């Protein structure tokens, strides 16, 4: 005799949604989660966390790049985007005995940061202090959205 088991038609869909949520979280992760090992042999890379704010006249971008020397950073500003590139070099350590554990991420990184409005790239200013890059980007005046014309 065949036993009949009721199957929830949405159970598989919930499972797929959960898996997609996990994949997106892993994709957008900053790589600073030591408790989660890299899956499928893919090592996590360093992605600097950023903060973008604005006031009436400027857009401000802050990026945390601890341990990255000033000469290993490259910043490019466009009207609507900031590109941050750099390299975090590993300090060579000699292992004497036993195994040591490292949660540090090394290597090159690159990040494109979308801005909330267009800026005057040629007037951008940058400061680097205590492992934090701070950009001040003057806003561009809004351009005309069009001109109404009269029909004849």
XYZ file of C-alpha atoms in Angstrom, residues 5-19:
15
model
C 2.229 12.309 2.303
C 1.018 15.857 1.942
C 3.654 18.027 0.289
C 3.724 21.735 0.944
C 4.035 23.324 -2.520
C 5.744 26.383 -1.046
C 8.380 24.490 0.943
C 10.715 24.164 -2.042
C 10.185 27.833 -2.933
C 11.094 28.910 0.635
C 14.198 26.772 0.415
C 15.217 28.422 -2.864
C 14.586 31.899 -1.444
C 16.673 31.074 1.651
C 19.521 29.825 -0.536
